[in-house]
Coordinates of C-alpha atoms in Angstrom, one line a residue:
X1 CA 87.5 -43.0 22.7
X2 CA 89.8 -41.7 25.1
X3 CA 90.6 -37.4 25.5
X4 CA 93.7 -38.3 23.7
X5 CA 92.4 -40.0 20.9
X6 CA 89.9 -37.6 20.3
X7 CA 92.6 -34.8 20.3
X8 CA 94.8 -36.4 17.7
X9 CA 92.0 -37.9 15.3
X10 CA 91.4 -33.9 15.4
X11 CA 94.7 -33.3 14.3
X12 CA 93.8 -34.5 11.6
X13 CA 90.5 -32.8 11.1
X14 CA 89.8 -30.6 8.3
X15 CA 86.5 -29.5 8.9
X16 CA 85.6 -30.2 12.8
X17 CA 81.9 -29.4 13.9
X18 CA 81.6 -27.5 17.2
X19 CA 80.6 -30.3 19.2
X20 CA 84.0 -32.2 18.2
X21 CA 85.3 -29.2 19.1
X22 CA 83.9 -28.8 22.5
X23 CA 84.9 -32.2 23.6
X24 CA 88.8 -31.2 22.3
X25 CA 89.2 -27.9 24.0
X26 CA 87.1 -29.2 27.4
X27 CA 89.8 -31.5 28.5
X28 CA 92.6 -28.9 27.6
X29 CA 90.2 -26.4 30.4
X30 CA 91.2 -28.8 33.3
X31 CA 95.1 -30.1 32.6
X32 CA 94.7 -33.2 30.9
X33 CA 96.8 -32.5 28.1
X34 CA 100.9 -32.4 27.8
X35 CA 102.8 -29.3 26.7
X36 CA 103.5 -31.2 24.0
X37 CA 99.5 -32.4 23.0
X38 CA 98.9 -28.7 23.7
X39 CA 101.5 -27.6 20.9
X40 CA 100.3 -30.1 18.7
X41 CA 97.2 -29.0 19.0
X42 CA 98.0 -25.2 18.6
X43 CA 100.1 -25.7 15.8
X44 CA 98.0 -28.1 13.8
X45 CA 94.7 -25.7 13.9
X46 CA 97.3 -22.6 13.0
X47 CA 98.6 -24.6 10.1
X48 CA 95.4 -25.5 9.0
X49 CA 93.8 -22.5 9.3
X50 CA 91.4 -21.0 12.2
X51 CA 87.7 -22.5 11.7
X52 CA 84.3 -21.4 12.9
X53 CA 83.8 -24.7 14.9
X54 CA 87.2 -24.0 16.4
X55 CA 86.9 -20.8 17.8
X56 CA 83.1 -21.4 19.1
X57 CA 83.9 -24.7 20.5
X58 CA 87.3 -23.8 22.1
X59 CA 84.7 -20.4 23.2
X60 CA 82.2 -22.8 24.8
X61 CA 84.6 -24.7 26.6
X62 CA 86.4 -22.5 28.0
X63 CA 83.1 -19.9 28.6
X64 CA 81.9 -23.3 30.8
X65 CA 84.7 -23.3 32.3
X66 CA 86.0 -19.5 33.7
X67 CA 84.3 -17.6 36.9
X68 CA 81.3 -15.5 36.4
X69 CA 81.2 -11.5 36.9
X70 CA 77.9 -10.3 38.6
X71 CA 77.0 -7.3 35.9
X72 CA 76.5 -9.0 32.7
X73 CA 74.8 -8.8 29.2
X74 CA 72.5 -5.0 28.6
X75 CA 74.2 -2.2 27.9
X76 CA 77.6 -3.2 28.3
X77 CA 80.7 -3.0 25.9
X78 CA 83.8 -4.7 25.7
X79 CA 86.8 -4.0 23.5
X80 CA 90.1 -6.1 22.4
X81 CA 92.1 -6.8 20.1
X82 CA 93.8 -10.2 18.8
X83 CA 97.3 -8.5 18.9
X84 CA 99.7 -10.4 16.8
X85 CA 100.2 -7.7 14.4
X86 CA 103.6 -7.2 15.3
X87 CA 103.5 -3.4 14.9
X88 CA 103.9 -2.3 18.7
X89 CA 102.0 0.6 18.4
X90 CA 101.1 2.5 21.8
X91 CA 97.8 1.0 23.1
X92 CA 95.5 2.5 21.4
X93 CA 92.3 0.1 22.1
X94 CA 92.9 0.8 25.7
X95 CA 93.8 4.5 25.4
X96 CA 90.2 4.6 23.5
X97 CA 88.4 2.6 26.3
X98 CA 89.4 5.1 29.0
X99 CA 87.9 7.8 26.2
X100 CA 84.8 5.4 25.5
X101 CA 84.3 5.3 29.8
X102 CA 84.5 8.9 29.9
X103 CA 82.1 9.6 27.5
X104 CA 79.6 7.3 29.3
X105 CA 80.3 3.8 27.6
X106 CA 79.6 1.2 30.0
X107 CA 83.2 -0.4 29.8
X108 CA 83.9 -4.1 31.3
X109 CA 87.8 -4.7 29.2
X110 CA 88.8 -8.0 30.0
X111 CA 92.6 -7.9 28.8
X112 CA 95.9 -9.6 29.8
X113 CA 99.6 -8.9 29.8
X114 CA 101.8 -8.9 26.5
X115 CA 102.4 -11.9 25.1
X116 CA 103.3 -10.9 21.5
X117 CA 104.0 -7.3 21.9
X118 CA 105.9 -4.8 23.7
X119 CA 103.0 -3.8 25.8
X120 CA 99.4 -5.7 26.6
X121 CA 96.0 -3.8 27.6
X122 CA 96.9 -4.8 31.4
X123 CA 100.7 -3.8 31.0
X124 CA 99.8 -0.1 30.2
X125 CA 96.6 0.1 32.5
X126 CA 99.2 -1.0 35.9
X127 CA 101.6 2.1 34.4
X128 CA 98.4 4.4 34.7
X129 CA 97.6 3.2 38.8
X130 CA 93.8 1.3 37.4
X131 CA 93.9 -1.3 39.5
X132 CA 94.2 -4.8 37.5
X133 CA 93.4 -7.3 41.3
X134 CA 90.0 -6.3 41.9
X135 CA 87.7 -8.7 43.3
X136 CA 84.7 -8.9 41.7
X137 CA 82.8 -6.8 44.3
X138 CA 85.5 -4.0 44.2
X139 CA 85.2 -4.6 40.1
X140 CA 81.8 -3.9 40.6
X141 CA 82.2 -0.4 42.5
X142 CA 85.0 0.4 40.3
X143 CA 82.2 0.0 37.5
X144 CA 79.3 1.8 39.0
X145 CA 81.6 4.6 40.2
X146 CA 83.6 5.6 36.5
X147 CA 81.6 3.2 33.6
X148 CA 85.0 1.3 33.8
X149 CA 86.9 -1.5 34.8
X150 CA 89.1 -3.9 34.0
X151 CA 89.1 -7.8 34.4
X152 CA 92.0 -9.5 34.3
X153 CA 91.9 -12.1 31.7
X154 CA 93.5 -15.0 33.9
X155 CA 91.8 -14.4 37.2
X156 CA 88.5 -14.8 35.2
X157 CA 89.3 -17.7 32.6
X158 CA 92.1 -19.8 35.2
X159 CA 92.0 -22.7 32.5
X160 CA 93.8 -20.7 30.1
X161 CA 96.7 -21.2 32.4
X162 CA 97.3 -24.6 31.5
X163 CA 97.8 -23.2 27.4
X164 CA 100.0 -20.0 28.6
X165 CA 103.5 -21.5 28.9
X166 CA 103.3 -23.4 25.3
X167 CA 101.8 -20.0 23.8
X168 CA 105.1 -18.3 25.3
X169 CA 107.7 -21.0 23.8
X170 CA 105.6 -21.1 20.4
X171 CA 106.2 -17.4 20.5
X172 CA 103.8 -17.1 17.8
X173 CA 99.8 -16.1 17.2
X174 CA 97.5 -19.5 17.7
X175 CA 94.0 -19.8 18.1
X176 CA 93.9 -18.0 21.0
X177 CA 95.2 -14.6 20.4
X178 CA 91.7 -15.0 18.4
X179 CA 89.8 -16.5 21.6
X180 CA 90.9 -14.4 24.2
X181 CA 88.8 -11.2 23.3
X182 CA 85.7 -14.0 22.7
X183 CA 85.9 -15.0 26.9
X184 CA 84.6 -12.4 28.5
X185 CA 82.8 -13.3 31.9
X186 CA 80.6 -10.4 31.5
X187 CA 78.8 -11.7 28.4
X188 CA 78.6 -8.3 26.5
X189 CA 75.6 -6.9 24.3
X190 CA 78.3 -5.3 22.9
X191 CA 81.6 -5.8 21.3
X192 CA 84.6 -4.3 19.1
X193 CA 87.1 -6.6 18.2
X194 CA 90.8 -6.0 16.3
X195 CA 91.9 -8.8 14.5
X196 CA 95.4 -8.9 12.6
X197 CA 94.6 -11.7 10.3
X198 CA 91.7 -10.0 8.3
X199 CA 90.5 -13.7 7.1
X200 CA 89.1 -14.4 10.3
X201 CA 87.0 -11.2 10.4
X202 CA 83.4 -12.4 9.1
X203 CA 83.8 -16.4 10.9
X204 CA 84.3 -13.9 13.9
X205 CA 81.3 -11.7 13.8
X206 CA 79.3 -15.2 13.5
X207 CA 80.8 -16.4 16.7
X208 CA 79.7 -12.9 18.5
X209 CA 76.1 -13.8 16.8
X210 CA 76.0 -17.1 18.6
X211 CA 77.3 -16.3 21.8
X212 CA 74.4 -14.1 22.0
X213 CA 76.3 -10.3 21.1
X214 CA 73.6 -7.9 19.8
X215 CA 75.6 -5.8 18.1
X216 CA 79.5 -6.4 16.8
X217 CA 82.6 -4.5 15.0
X218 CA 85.6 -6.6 14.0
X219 CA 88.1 -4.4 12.4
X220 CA 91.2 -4.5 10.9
X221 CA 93.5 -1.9 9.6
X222 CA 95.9 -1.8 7.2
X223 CA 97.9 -4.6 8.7
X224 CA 96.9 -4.0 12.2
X225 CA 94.2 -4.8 14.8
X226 CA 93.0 -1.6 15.2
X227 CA 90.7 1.4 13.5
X228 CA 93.5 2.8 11.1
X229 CA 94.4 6.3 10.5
X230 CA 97.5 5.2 8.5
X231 CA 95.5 3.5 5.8
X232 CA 92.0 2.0 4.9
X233 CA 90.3 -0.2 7.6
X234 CA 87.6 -3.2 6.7
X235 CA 84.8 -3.7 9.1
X236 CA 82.4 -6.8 10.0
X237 CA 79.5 -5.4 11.3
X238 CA 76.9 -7.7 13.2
X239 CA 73.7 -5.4 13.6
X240 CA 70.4 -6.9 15.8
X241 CA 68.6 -8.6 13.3
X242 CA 71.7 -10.9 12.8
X243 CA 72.7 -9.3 9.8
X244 CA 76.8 -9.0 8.8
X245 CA 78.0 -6.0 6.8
X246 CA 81.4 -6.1 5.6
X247 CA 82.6 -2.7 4.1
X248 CA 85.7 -0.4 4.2
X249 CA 86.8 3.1 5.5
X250 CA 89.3 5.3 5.1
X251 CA 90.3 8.4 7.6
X252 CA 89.1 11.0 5.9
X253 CA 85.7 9.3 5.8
X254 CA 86.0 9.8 9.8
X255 CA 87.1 13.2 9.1
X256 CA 91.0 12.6 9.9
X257 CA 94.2 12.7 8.4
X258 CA 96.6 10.3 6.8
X259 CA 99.5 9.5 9.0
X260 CA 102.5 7.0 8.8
X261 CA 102.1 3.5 11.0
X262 CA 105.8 5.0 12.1
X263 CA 104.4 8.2 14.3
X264 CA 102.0 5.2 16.2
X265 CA 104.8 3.0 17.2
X266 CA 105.1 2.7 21.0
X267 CA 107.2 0.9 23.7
X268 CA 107.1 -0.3 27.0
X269 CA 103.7 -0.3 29.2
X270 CA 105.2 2.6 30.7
X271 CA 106.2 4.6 28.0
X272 CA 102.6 3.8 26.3
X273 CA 100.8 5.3 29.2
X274 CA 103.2 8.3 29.5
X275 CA 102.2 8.8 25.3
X276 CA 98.1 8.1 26.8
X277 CA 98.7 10.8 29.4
X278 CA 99.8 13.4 27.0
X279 CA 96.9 13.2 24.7
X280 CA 94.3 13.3 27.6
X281 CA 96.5 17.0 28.7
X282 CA 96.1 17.8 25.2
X283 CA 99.4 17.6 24.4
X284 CA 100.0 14.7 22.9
X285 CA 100.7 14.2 19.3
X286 CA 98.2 14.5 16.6
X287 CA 99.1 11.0 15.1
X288 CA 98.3 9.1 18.6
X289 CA 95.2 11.7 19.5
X290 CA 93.1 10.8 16.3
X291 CA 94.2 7.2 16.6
X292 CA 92.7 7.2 20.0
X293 CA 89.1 9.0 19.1
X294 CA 89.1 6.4 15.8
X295 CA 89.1 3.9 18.0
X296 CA 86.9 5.7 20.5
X297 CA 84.2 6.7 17.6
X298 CA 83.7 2.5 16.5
X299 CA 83.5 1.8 20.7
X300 CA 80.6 4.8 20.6
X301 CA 78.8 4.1 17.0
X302 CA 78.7 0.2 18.5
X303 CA 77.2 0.7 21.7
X304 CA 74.7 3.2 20.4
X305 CA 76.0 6.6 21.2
X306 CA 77.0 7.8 17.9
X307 CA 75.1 7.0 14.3
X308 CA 78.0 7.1 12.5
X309 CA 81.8 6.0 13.0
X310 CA 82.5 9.5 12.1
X311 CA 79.8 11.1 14.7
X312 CA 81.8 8.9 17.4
X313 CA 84.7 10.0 16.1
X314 CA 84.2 13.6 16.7
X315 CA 82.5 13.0 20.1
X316 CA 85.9 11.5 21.4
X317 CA 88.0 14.5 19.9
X318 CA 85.9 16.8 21.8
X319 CA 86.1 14.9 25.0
X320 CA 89.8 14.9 24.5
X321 CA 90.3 18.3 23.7
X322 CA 87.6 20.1 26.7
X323 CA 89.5 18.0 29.0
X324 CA 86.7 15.7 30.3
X325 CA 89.2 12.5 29.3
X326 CA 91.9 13.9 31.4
X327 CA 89.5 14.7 34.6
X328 CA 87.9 11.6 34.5
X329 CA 91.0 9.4 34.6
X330 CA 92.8 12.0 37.2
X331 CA 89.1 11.7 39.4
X332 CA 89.1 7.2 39.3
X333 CA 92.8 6.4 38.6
X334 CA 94.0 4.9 42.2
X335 CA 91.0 5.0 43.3
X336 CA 90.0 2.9 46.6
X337 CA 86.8 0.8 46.2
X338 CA 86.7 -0.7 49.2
X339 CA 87.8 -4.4 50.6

């Protein structure tokens, strides 16, 4: 059976198995399919609904398929979020990544430009001067010198290229708003994921289970990919035994406030990192500070530098607040690392 006839008998496909799956998305990895077999196929798994097999097939293939970062696997955290919430809030998983570096999280963010929102991880990060180009050897001493860097999503995974202009016309969430915080090249031992469609949350954490993550948040809040201090969040929570917790929070059991969703909403990439800078001189507003160290607190309690999500929590408000966020991003932001 040809890579076409495989693709369109799993149109049809209710219940695929990952290895149906793997032979489907490996073709797509190299340019053998149409726009149109592409849209077909993005539309069809959408309409159906996202399965496990999907997302850990499509996840193998294109894994097999990207360029490898030297520093993977121990110690390191990345975070993401699925976007396709429609909410344009300011950045907040990135703004808490900076606080997570800071604080002595070993940060490798893969992340891309917007393609549903206002502002994507890599939009915001270019407004701050972080550098999104980096070879992987100046990655590498961007890493070692500030627990940071950032790898950008299609210099890393090149196949996606070949999905992007269909994604854009769609101009809707497919499989792989859901996929692209799964590809990292640096193979994580941990990770904190925001999904917007709160059905996807425990097939998720399974996927982080068997691409070998020993320890996994997937949250989503109150409509949004993100921690939420505008309403209760749930949590998936893969531990190292394997085991998945699902449970709820609520700000105040993080010791926060109640806001509106309306005092997050943000713009631009440049207006999000003018709203980043202000909470890191402490003067930002309170709404967009305790978003940022809610977000901060589940990046800490995952990689094991906080018990609790509130401990976390309260570790990033106090890096915000003595200014050790603010000196930390004045002491690496355009940086040189070297050619």
């Amino acid at each position: 059976m040809s890579s076409l006839d495989k693709l369109i008998a799993y149109l049809d496909n209710k219940n695929p198995t990952v290895t149906e799956a793997i032979e489907v998305f490996t073709p797509l990895t190299v340019g053998e399919y149409d726009d149109i077999h592409i849209a077909a196929l993005l539309t069809a798994v959408r309409t159906r609904g996202e399965t496990y097999a999907d997302l850990l097939g499509a996840a193998r293939a294109f894994l097999a398929a990207g360029r490898p970062f030297p520093i993977t696997g121990a110690g390191l955290l990345d975070t993401a979020g699925t976007g396709g919430d429609g909410k344009n809030t300011i950045n907040i998983t990135t703004g808490a990544s900076l606080v997570a570096a800071a604080g002595g999280a070993k940060l490798v963010k893969v992340g891309n430009r917007s393609v549903s929102s206002a502002s994507g991880s890599a939009d915001v990060l270019e407004a701050m001067n972080i550098p999104l180009d980096l070879d992987p050897h100046r990655a590498v001493r961007q890493f070692e010198a500030s627990n940071f860097t950032f790898l950008f999503a299609p210099a890393y995974n090149p196949a996606v290229s070949h999905v992007q202009p269909v994604r854009r016309a769609l101009k809707i969430p497919t499989l792989f708003n859901t996929l692209g915080p799964v590809l990292s090249p640096a193979r994580p031992e941990f990770q904190i994921m925001g999904v917007a469609n709160p059905g996807v949350g425990q097939m998720i954490a399974e996927v982080f289970r068997d691409l070998g993550r020993s320890r996994a948040l997937i949250v989503h809040g109150a409509g949004t990919d993100e921690i939420a201090v505008w309403g209760p969040t749930q949590l998936w929570e893969l531990d190292r035994e394997g085991n998945i917790r699902e449970y709820t929070i609520t700000p105040d059991d993080l010791g926060l406030p109640t806001y509106s969703l309306d005092e997050l909403v943000g713009g631009d990439g440049q207006a999000n990192a003018q709203a980043l800078y202000a909470v890191f001189r402490g003067e930002g507003k309170p709404a967009h500070r305790d978003a940022i160290a809610a977000a901060a607190g589940g990046m800490f309690y995952i990689s094991e530098r906080a018990d609790s999500l509130r401990e976390g929590t309260e570790k990033a408000l106090e890096l915000i607040n003595d200014g050790t966020v603010d000196t930390w991003l004045r002491t690496h932001e355009e940086a040189d690392y070297g050619a």
